Coordinates of C-alpha atoms and ligand atoms in Angstrom, one line a residue:
M1104 CA 0.0 0.0 0.0
S1105 CA 1.4 3.4 -0.9
L1106 CA 1.9 6.0 1.8
R1107 CA -0.7 8.2 0.1
S1108 CA -3.4 5.6 0.4
Q1109 CA -2.3 4.7 3.9
E1110 CA -2.8 8.3 4.9
Q1111 CA -6.2 8.4 3.4
G1112 CA -7.3 4.9 4.4
S1113 CA -5.9 4.3 7.8
A1114 CA -4.2 7.4 8.9
R1115 CA -4.3 6.6 12.6
V1116 CA -2.2 3.5 12.2
V1117 CA 0.4 5.3 10.1
V1118 CA 0.6 8.2 12.5
Q1119 CA 1.4 5.9 15.4
A1120 CA 3.9 3.9 13.4
V1121 CA 5.8 6.6 11.4
P1122 CA 4.5 10.0 12.3
W1123 CA 7.3 11.9 10.7
K1124 CA 6.6 10.3 7.3
V1125 CA 2.9 11.3 7.5
R1126 CA 3.8 14.8 8.5
A1127 CA 6.5 15.0 5.8
W1128 CA 4.1 13.8 3.1
R1129 CA 1.3 16.1 4.2
E1130 CA 3.6 19.2 4.3
L1131 CA 5.2 18.4 0.9
E1132 CA 1.7 18.1 -0.7
A1133 CA 0.4 21.2 1.0
G1134 CA 3.3 23.2 -0.4
R1135 CA 2.7 21.9 -3.9
E1136 CA -1.0 22.6 -3.8
R1137 CA -0.5 26.1 -2.5
I1138 CA 2.0 27.0 -5.2
Q1139 CA -0.2 25.5 -8.0
A1140 CA -3.1 27.6 -6.7
M1141 CA -1.1 30.8 -6.5
L1142 CA 0.2 30.5 -10.1
A1143 CA -2.9 29.0 -11.7
P1144 CA -4.4 32.4 -12.7
L1145 CA -1.3 33.5 -14.6
P1146 CA -0.8 33.0 -18.4
E1147 CA 2.4 31.3 -19.5
A1148 CA 4.1 34.5 -20.6
E1149 CA 3.8 36.0 -17.1
L1150 CA 5.3 32.9 -15.6
M1151 CA 8.3 33.2 -17.9
R1152 CA 8.7 37.0 -17.5
Q1153 CA 11.2 38.7 -15.2
H1154 CA 8.8 40.9 -13.3
S1155 CA 11.5 42.6 -11.1
P1156 CA 15.3 42.6 -11.0
L1157 CA 14.9 41.6 -7.4
M1158 CA 13.0 38.4 -8.2
S1159 CA 13.3 35.3 -10.4
P1160 CA 10.9 34.5 -13.3
L1161 CA 8.1 32.6 -11.5
V1162 CA 8.7 29.4 -13.5
W1163 CA 12.4 29.3 -12.3
D1164 CA 11.1 28.8 -8.8
V1165 CA 8.8 25.9 -9.8
A1166 CA 11.7 23.9 -11.4
H1167 CA 14.2 25.0 -8.7
M1168 CA 11.9 23.6 -6.0
A1169 CA 11.7 20.3 -7.9
N1170 CA 15.4 20.2 -8.4
Y1171 CA 16.0 20.9 -4.7
E1172 CA 13.6 18.1 -3.9
E1173 CA 15.3 15.7 -6.2
Q1174 CA 18.8 16.5 -4.8
W1175 CA 17.8 16.2 -1.2
L1176 CA 14.9 13.6 -1.0
L1177 CA 16.2 11.3 -3.7
R1178 CA 19.9 11.6 -4.5
A1179 CA 21.1 12.5 -1.0
L1180 CA 19.0 9.6 0.3
G1181 CA 20.4 7.0 -2.1
A1182 CA 17.8 7.1 -4.9
P1183 CA 19.1 7.1 -8.4
A1184 CA 19.3 10.4 -10.3
F1185 CA 17.0 10.8 -13.3
T1186 CA 17.3 14.3 -14.5
D1187 CA 19.6 16.1 -16.9
P1188 CA 22.6 17.1 -14.8
A1189 CA 22.3 20.6 -16.5
F1190 CA 19.3 21.2 -14.3
D1191 CA 21.5 21.3 -11.2
A1192 CA 23.4 24.2 -12.7
I1193 CA 20.4 26.1 -14.2
Y1194 CA 18.4 25.9 -10.9
D1195 CA 21.3 26.6 -8.5
A1196 CA 20.4 29.7 -6.7
F1197 CA 24.0 30.5 -5.9
R1198 CA 25.3 30.2 -9.4
H1199 CA 22.8 32.7 -11.0
P1200 CA 21.7 36.0 -9.4
R1201 CA 17.9 36.5 -9.7
N1202 CA 18.2 39.2 -12.3
T1203 CA 20.0 36.9 -14.7
R1204 CA 17.7 33.9 -14.5
S1205 CA 15.4 34.9 -17.3
T1206 CA 18.4 34.5 -19.7
L1207 CA 18.8 30.8 -18.7
P1208 CA 17.4 27.9 -20.9
L1209 CA 14.5 27.5 -18.4
L1210 CA 12.0 24.7 -18.6
E1211 CA 8.7 26.2 -19.8
P1212 CA 5.8 26.0 -17.4
E1213 CA 4.3 22.7 -18.6
A1214 CA 7.7 21.0 -18.6
A1215 CA 8.6 22.5 -15.2
W1216 CA 5.4 21.1 -13.6
A1217 CA 5.9 17.7 -15.3
Y1218 CA 9.4 17.6 -13.8
A1219 CA 8.0 18.5 -10.4
T1220 CA 5.3 15.8 -10.7
R1221 CA 7.9 13.2 -11.7
V1222 CA 10.1 14.0 -8.8
R1223 CA 7.2 13.9 -6.3
A1224 CA 6.1 10.5 -7.6
A1225 CA 9.7 9.2 -7.1
V1226 CA 9.8 10.8 -3.6
A1227 CA 6.5 9.0 -2.6
A1228 CA 8.0 5.7 -3.7
H1229 CA 11.4 6.3 -2.0
L1230 CA 9.8 7.5 1.2
E1231 CA 8.2 4.1 1.7
T1232 CA 11.6 2.4 1.6
L1233 CA 13.2 4.6 4.2
P1234 CA 13.7 3.4 7.8
E1235 CA 11.5 5.0 10.5
D1236 CA 14.6 5.7 12.5
S1237 CA 18.1 6.0 11.2
A1238 CA 21.6 7.0 12.2
D1239 CA 21.7 9.2 9.2
P1240 CA 21.3 12.8 10.6
L1241 CA 19.4 13.7 7.4
L1242 CA 16.7 11.3 8.4
H1243 CA 16.6 11.9 12.1
G1244 CA 13.0 12.9 12.8
G1245 CA 12.6 13.3 9.1
F1246 CA 14.8 16.4 9.1
V1247 CA 15.6 16.6 5.4
F1248 CA 11.8 16.2 4.5
G1249 CA 11.1 19.1 6.9
M1250 CA 13.9 21.1 5.2
V1251 CA 12.4 20.5 1.7
A1252 CA 8.9 21.2 2.9
Q1253 CA 10.0 24.5 4.5
H1254 CA 12.0 25.4 1.5
A1255 CA 8.9 25.1 -0.8
Q1256 CA 6.8 27.2 1.5
Q1257 CA 9.6 29.8 1.7
H1258 CA 9.5 29.9 -2.1
A1259 CA 5.7 30.3 -2.0
E1260 CA 6.3 33.4 0.1
T1261 CA 8.9 34.6 -2.4
L1262 CA 6.4 34.0 -5.2
A1263 CA 3.9 36.1 -3.3
A1264 CA 6.4 38.9 -3.2
T1265 CA 6.9 38.6 -6.9
L1266 CA 3.2 38.7 -7.5
Q1267 CA 3.0 41.9 -5.4
L1268 CA 5.8 43.5 -7.5
M1269 CA 4.2 42.5 -10.8
T1270 CA 2.7 45.3 -12.8
H1271 CA 2.1 43.7 -16.2
V1272 CA -1.1 42.1 -15.2
E1273 CA -3.4 42.7 -12.2
Y1274 CA -3.3 39.8 -9.8
H1275 CA -6.5 39.2 -7.9
P1276 CA -6.1 36.3 -5.5
V1277 CA -8.9 34.5 -3.8
E1278 CA -8.9 35.9 -0.3
A1279 CA -10.2 34.5 3.0
L1280 CA -12.5 36.7 5.0
R1281 CA -10.8 39.4 7.1
P1282 CA -11.4 39.1 10.8
Q1283 CA -13.0 41.9 12.8
P1284 CA -10.9 42.7 15.8
G1285 CA -12.1 44.1 19.1
A1286 CA -10.7 47.4 20.4
V1287 CA -7.0 47.0 21.1
P1288 CA -5.2 50.1 22.3
Q1289 CA -1.5 50.2 21.6
H1290 CA 0.4 49.7 24.9
E1291 CA 3.6 48.2 26.1
V1292 CA 4.2 45.0 28.0
F1293 CA 6.8 44.6 30.8
I1294 CA 9.1 41.6 30.2
P1295 CA 11.1 40.7 33.2
G1296 CA 14.8 40.2 32.8
G1297 CA 16.6 36.9 33.5
P1298 CA 17.7 33.9 31.6
V1299 CA 16.1 33.0 28.2
R1300 CA 16.8 29.7 26.5
L1301 CA 17.3 30.5 22.8
G1302 CA 17.1 28.1 19.9
S1303 CA 15.4 24.8 19.3
D1304 CA 15.8 21.0 19.5
D1305 CA 12.9 20.5 17.1
P1306 CA 14.0 17.9 14.6
W1307 CA 12.9 20.2 11.8
A1308 CA 14.7 23.3 13.1
Y1309 CA 17.4 24.7 11.0
D1310 CA 21.1 24.7 11.8
N1311 CA 21.0 28.5 12.5
E1312 CA 18.6 27.8 15.4
R1313 CA 21.1 25.5 17.1
P1314 CA 22.5 24.8 19.6
R1315 CA 20.1 25.8 22.2
H1316 CA 21.7 28.0 24.7
V1317 CA 20.9 30.4 27.6
V1318 CA 21.5 34.2 27.6
E1319 CA 20.7 36.7 30.3
L1320 CA 18.5 39.7 29.5
A1321 CA 17.8 42.9 31.4
P1322 CA 14.1 43.8 31.9
F1323 CA 12.5 45.7 29.0
L1324 CA 9.3 47.0 27.6
L1325 CA 7.9 45.7 24.4
D1326 CA 5.0 47.0 22.3
A1327 CA 2.0 44.7 22.8
H1328 CA 1.2 44.9 19.0
P1329 CA 3.3 45.6 15.9
V1330 CA 3.4 49.2 14.7
T1331 CA 0.3 49.9 12.5
T1332 CA 0.0 51.7 9.3
G1333 CA -1.9 54.4 11.2
D1334 CA 1.1 54.8 13.7
F1335 CA 3.5 54.9 10.8
L1336 CA 1.5 57.4 8.9
V1337 CA 2.0 59.9 11.7
F1338 CA 5.8 59.5 11.3
V1339 CA 5.5 60.0 7.6
E1340 CA 3.2 63.1 7.8
S1341 CA 5.3 64.7 10.5
G1342 CA 8.3 64.8 8.3
G1343 CA 10.0 61.7 9.6
Y1344 CA 11.6 60.9 6.2
E1345 CA 13.2 64.4 6.0
D1346 CA 14.8 64.6 9.5
A1347 CA 18.3 63.0 9.7
R1348 CA 18.1 62.9 13.5
W1349 CA 16.0 59.7 13.4
W1350 CA 18.0 57.8 10.8
D1351 CA 21.1 55.6 10.8
P1352 CA 23.4 57.7 8.5
K1353 CA 23.6 54.9 5.9
G1354 CA 19.8 54.7 5.9
F1355 CA 19.4 58.4 5.5
A1356 CA 21.8 58.5 2.6
W1357 CA 19.9 55.6 1.0
I1358 CA 16.4 57.1 1.3
Q1359 CA 17.7 60.4 -0.1
A1360 CA 19.4 58.7 -3.1
E1361 CA 16.4 56.6 -3.8
R1362 CA 13.9 59.4 -3.0
I1363 CA 12.0 57.2 -0.6
R1364 CA 9.4 59.2 1.4
H1365 CA 7.0 56.4 2.6
P1366 CA 6.7 52.6 2.7
L1367 CA 6.7 50.7 -0.6
F1368 CA 3.4 50.4 -2.4
W1369 CA 1.9 53.5 -0.6
S1370 CA 0.8 56.5 -2.8
P1371 CA -0.1 60.0 -1.5
Q1372 CA -3.2 61.4 -3.0
G1373 CA -2.9 64.9 -1.4
H1374 CA -4.1 66.3 1.9
H1375 CA -3.8 63.3 4.2
V1376 CA -5.3 60.9 1.7
W1377 CA -3.2 57.8 1.1
L1378 CA -3.8 54.7 -1.0
R1379 CA -1.8 51.5 -1.1
R1380 CA -1.6 48.8 -3.7
R1381 CA -2.0 45.2 -2.5
F1382 CA -1.6 42.9 -5.5
G1383 CA -4.0 44.0 -8.2
T1384 CA -6.1 46.2 -5.8
V1385 CA -5.6 49.8 -4.9
E1386 CA -7.3 50.5 -1.6
P1387 CA -7.4 53.1 1.2
L1388 CA -4.5 52.6 3.7
P1389 CA -5.9 50.3 6.4
K1390 CA -4.8 52.1 9.6
D1391 CA -5.4 49.2 12.0
E1392 CA -3.1 46.7 10.2
P1393 CA 0.6 46.2 11.0
V1394 CA 2.6 48.3 8.6
Q1395 CA 4.4 46.2 6.0
H1396 CA 6.9 46.8 3.2
V1397 CA 9.2 48.9 5.3
S1398 CA 13.0 48.4 5.3
W1399 CA 15.0 47.9 8.5
Y1400 CA 16.2 51.5 8.1
E1401 CA 12.7 52.8 8.1
A1402 CA 11.8 50.6 11.1
D1403 CA 14.9 51.8 13.0
A1404 CA 14.1 55.4 12.2
Y1405 CA 10.5 55.2 13.4
A1406 CA 11.6 53.6 16.6
R1407 CA 14.1 56.4 17.3
W1408 CA 11.5 59.0 16.5
A1409 CA 9.1 57.3 18.9
G1410 CA 11.7 57.4 21.7
K1411 CA 12.1 53.7 21.5
R1412 CA 14.3 51.1 19.7
L1413 CA 14.0 47.8 17.9
P1414 CA 14.1 44.7 20.1
T1415 CA 17.1 42.4 19.9
E1416 CA 16.2 38.9 18.6
A1417 CA 16.9 37.5 22.0
E1418 CA 14.3 39.9 23.5
W1419 CA 11.8 39.0 20.8
E1420 CA 12.3 35.3 21.5
K1421 CA 12.0 35.9 25.3
A1422 CA 8.6 37.6 24.7
A1423 CA 7.5 34.7 22.4
Q1424 CA 8.5 32.1 25.0
G1425 CA 7.0 33.9 27.9
S1426 CA 8.9 34.7 31.1
D1427 CA 7.4 31.8 33.1
G1428 CA 10.2 29.4 31.8
V1429 CA 7.8 27.0 30.2
P1430 CA 9.2 25.8 26.9
R1431 CA 6.9 26.6 24.0
A1432 CA 7.2 26.2 20.2
H1433 CA 4.8 29.1 19.7
P1434 CA 3.7 32.0 22.0
W1435 CA 0.5 30.1 22.8
G1436 CA 2.1 26.7 23.4
D1437 CA 2.9 23.7 21.3
A1438 CA -0.4 23.5 19.5
V1439 CA -0.1 23.6 15.7
P1440 CA -1.0 27.1 14.5
T1441 CA -4.6 27.6 13.4
D1442 CA -6.5 30.6 12.2
A1443 CA -7.5 31.3 15.8
H1444 CA -3.8 31.8 16.7
A1445 CA -2.3 33.7 13.9
N1446 CA -2.6 35.0 10.3
L1447 CA -0.4 32.5 8.5
G1448 CA -0.4 30.4 5.4
G1449 CA -1.1 33.0 2.7
T1450 CA -4.9 32.8 2.6
R1451 CA -5.5 36.4 3.5
W1452 CA -3.1 38.1 1.1
G1453 CA -2.3 40.7 3.7
P1454 CA -2.0 41.4 7.4
S1455 CA -5.0 41.3 9.7
P1456 CA -5.9 44.2 11.9
V1457 CA -3.9 44.1 15.1
G1458 CA -5.7 42.2 17.9
S1459 CA -7.4 39.8 15.4
H1460 CA -6.0 36.6 17.0
P1461 CA -6.4 36.7 20.8
S1462 CA -5.7 32.9 21.1
G1463 CA -2.2 33.7 19.8
R1464 CA -1.2 35.9 22.7
G1465 CA 2.0 35.0 24.5
A1466 CA 2.2 34.2 28.2
D1467 CA 3.3 37.7 29.0
G1468 CA 0.4 39.3 27.0
V1469 CA 2.2 40.2 23.8
W1470 CA 0.0 39.9 20.7
G1471 CA 0.7 38.9 17.1
L1472 CA 4.3 37.7 17.5
L1473 CA 3.7 35.0 14.8
G1474 CA 2.0 35.8 11.5
D1475 CA 0.9 39.1 9.8
V1476 CA 4.3 40.6 9.3
W1477 CA 7.9 39.6 9.8
E1478 CA 9.4 41.8 12.5
W1479 CA 12.7 43.5 12.0
T1480 CA 15.0 43.2 15.1
A1481 CA 18.1 45.2 16.1
S1482 CA 20.3 42.1 15.7
D1483 CA 22.8 41.2 12.9
F1484 CA 22.5 37.7 11.6
Q1485 CA 25.3 35.9 13.5
P1486 CA 25.8 32.3 14.4
Y1487 CA 25.0 31.0 17.9
A1488 CA 28.1 29.9 19.8
G1489 CA 28.8 26.3 18.8
F1490 CA 27.0 26.6 15.4
R1491 CA 27.7 23.8 12.9
A1492 CA 26.5 24.1 9.3
F1493 CA 24.1 21.3 8.4
P1494 CA 23.4 20.0 5.9
Y1495 CA 25.0 22.7 3.6
R1496 CA 26.8 25.9 4.2
E1497 CA 24.7 27.9 1.8
Y1498 CA 21.5 27.8 3.9
S1499 CA 22.9 30.0 6.7
E1500 CA 26.6 30.1 7.2
V1501 CA 27.5 32.1 4.1
F1502 CA 25.0 34.9 5.2
F1503 CA 26.4 35.4 8.7
G1504 CA 28.0 38.7 9.4
D1505 CA 27.0 42.4 9.8
T1506 CA 25.3 42.9 6.5
S1507 CA 21.9 41.3 7.3
K1508 CA 19.4 42.0 10.0
V1509 CA 17.4 39.3 11.7
L1510 CA 13.6 39.1 11.2
R1511 CA 11.4 37.1 13.5
G1512 CA 7.9 35.8 13.6
G1513 CA 6.7 35.0 10.1
A1514 CA 4.3 36.9 7.9
W1515 CA 0.7 36.3 6.6
A1516 CA 2.5 34.6 3.6
S1517 CA 4.6 32.3 5.8
A1518 CA 3.4 28.7 6.3
P1519 CA 2.9 27.3 9.8
V1520 CA 5.5 24.6 9.1
A1521 CA 8.2 27.4 8.6
V1522 CA 7.3 29.4 11.7
R1523 CA 8.2 28.9 15.3
N1524 CA 9.5 31.0 18.3
S1525 CA 13.1 30.1 17.4
F1526 CA 12.9 30.6 13.6
R1527 CA 15.4 33.1 12.3
N1528 CA 15.0 34.9 9.0
W1529 CA 17.4 37.6 7.7
D1530 CA 17.7 40.2 5.0
F1531 CA 19.5 43.3 4.0
P1532 CA 18.5 46.5 5.8
I1533 CA 17.3 48.1 2.6
R1534 CA 14.8 45.3 1.6
R1535 CA 11.2 46.4 1.3
Q1536 CA 9.5 43.9 -1.0
I1537 CA 9.4 41.3 1.8
F1538 CA 6.3 41.2 4.1
A1539 CA 8.1 42.9 6.9
G1540 CA 7.0 45.3 9.7
F1541 CA 8.2 45.7 13.3
R1542 CA 7.4 46.5 16.9
C1543 CA 9.4 48.7 19.2
A1544 CA 11.0 48.1 22.6
R1545 CA 12.3 50.3 25.3
D1546 CA 14.8 49.9 28.2
V1547 CA 13.3 50.0 31.7
K1548 CA 14.7 53.1 33.4
Ligands
FE2_1350 FE1 15.6 27.9 -2.9

């Protein structure tokens, strides 16, 4: 019996016998279905087109995901290769910068999907032959399947960013209903100091989340909610982008050179009227949503203007864990994220108003730490002491240094499988096309 029919026919038995295999298969299929649904409305020409120098042609991602899956879930686990070796070069993200990928001999959409289907069928067959437990670290707890499932969902988020940048055609996604939040005044939460255990032993956690270790923190105050578009608009309209006092000097030089005066995708209509474009829709600025499409420099400047600062990633993780010392994968506990907890999974195509997910509050009373928008932190992306690259240097190690800032928490476009208290994302401080916002922190005087 195939794993697929086992899952449908007698899931309980399989879950008890080989739970990581069932989870792996479910997550791989969920990623594939999501990406197919996202790209289905687009004609072939738009899938092949380079929509932005920042992004790949959409069809590159489709075959790249299949190639990654073939490399890690077939070849690295002893299954025979069956593709043209040229694919490894064409779909190697490190060999080709995004703005050059449209010049490669890419598979056209139908062939790219056929390749993905062929790989997936081989993975299903090979998965059944694999041991439930193994000394191979790639297979411990199904790690490598978790890595490939998270990789696909991270690409789904990248695809969403490309769809947002796209201007050749209007993209109108099917959106889940938006929640109606209660009244949630912005306020700060006191987070006591003391030890915090950072990182994760989750078998699907990445190398950059390891090893778990303890750091000491001073007490601090953290915004209960992310900064909203309404909050940020006050900064914009009060001349925040013209006043060098609030800005990191490099950031101020950058916004002047690029003539940046407000978050990406906003457009001023005169006399306090603002619109924003969200995919194919131009709509009034929603003042109660977390602000998104701001760079680290903009977040940092707002925080300084507000008399605050960005939290460090350790402070963010402390707030997500709660100060009672109980280990938790998510701010609310270990339960798998649902709609009641957080806006994740890409079904809403934008952030929810702050306060929409009361079940997702952390133990200390901080809201919205997971989902809605990635949150910029003050921290550079550096390895934890004792870091070991696994299973390849190019996932994390080559990005360590002082050029990228850490983001935490996941956005509305992030999948639950790729979001947890310990998850570390990173990007350059000028990046704005990602679904990033922030919240502020303050020292306790
Ligand atoms: Fe990738």
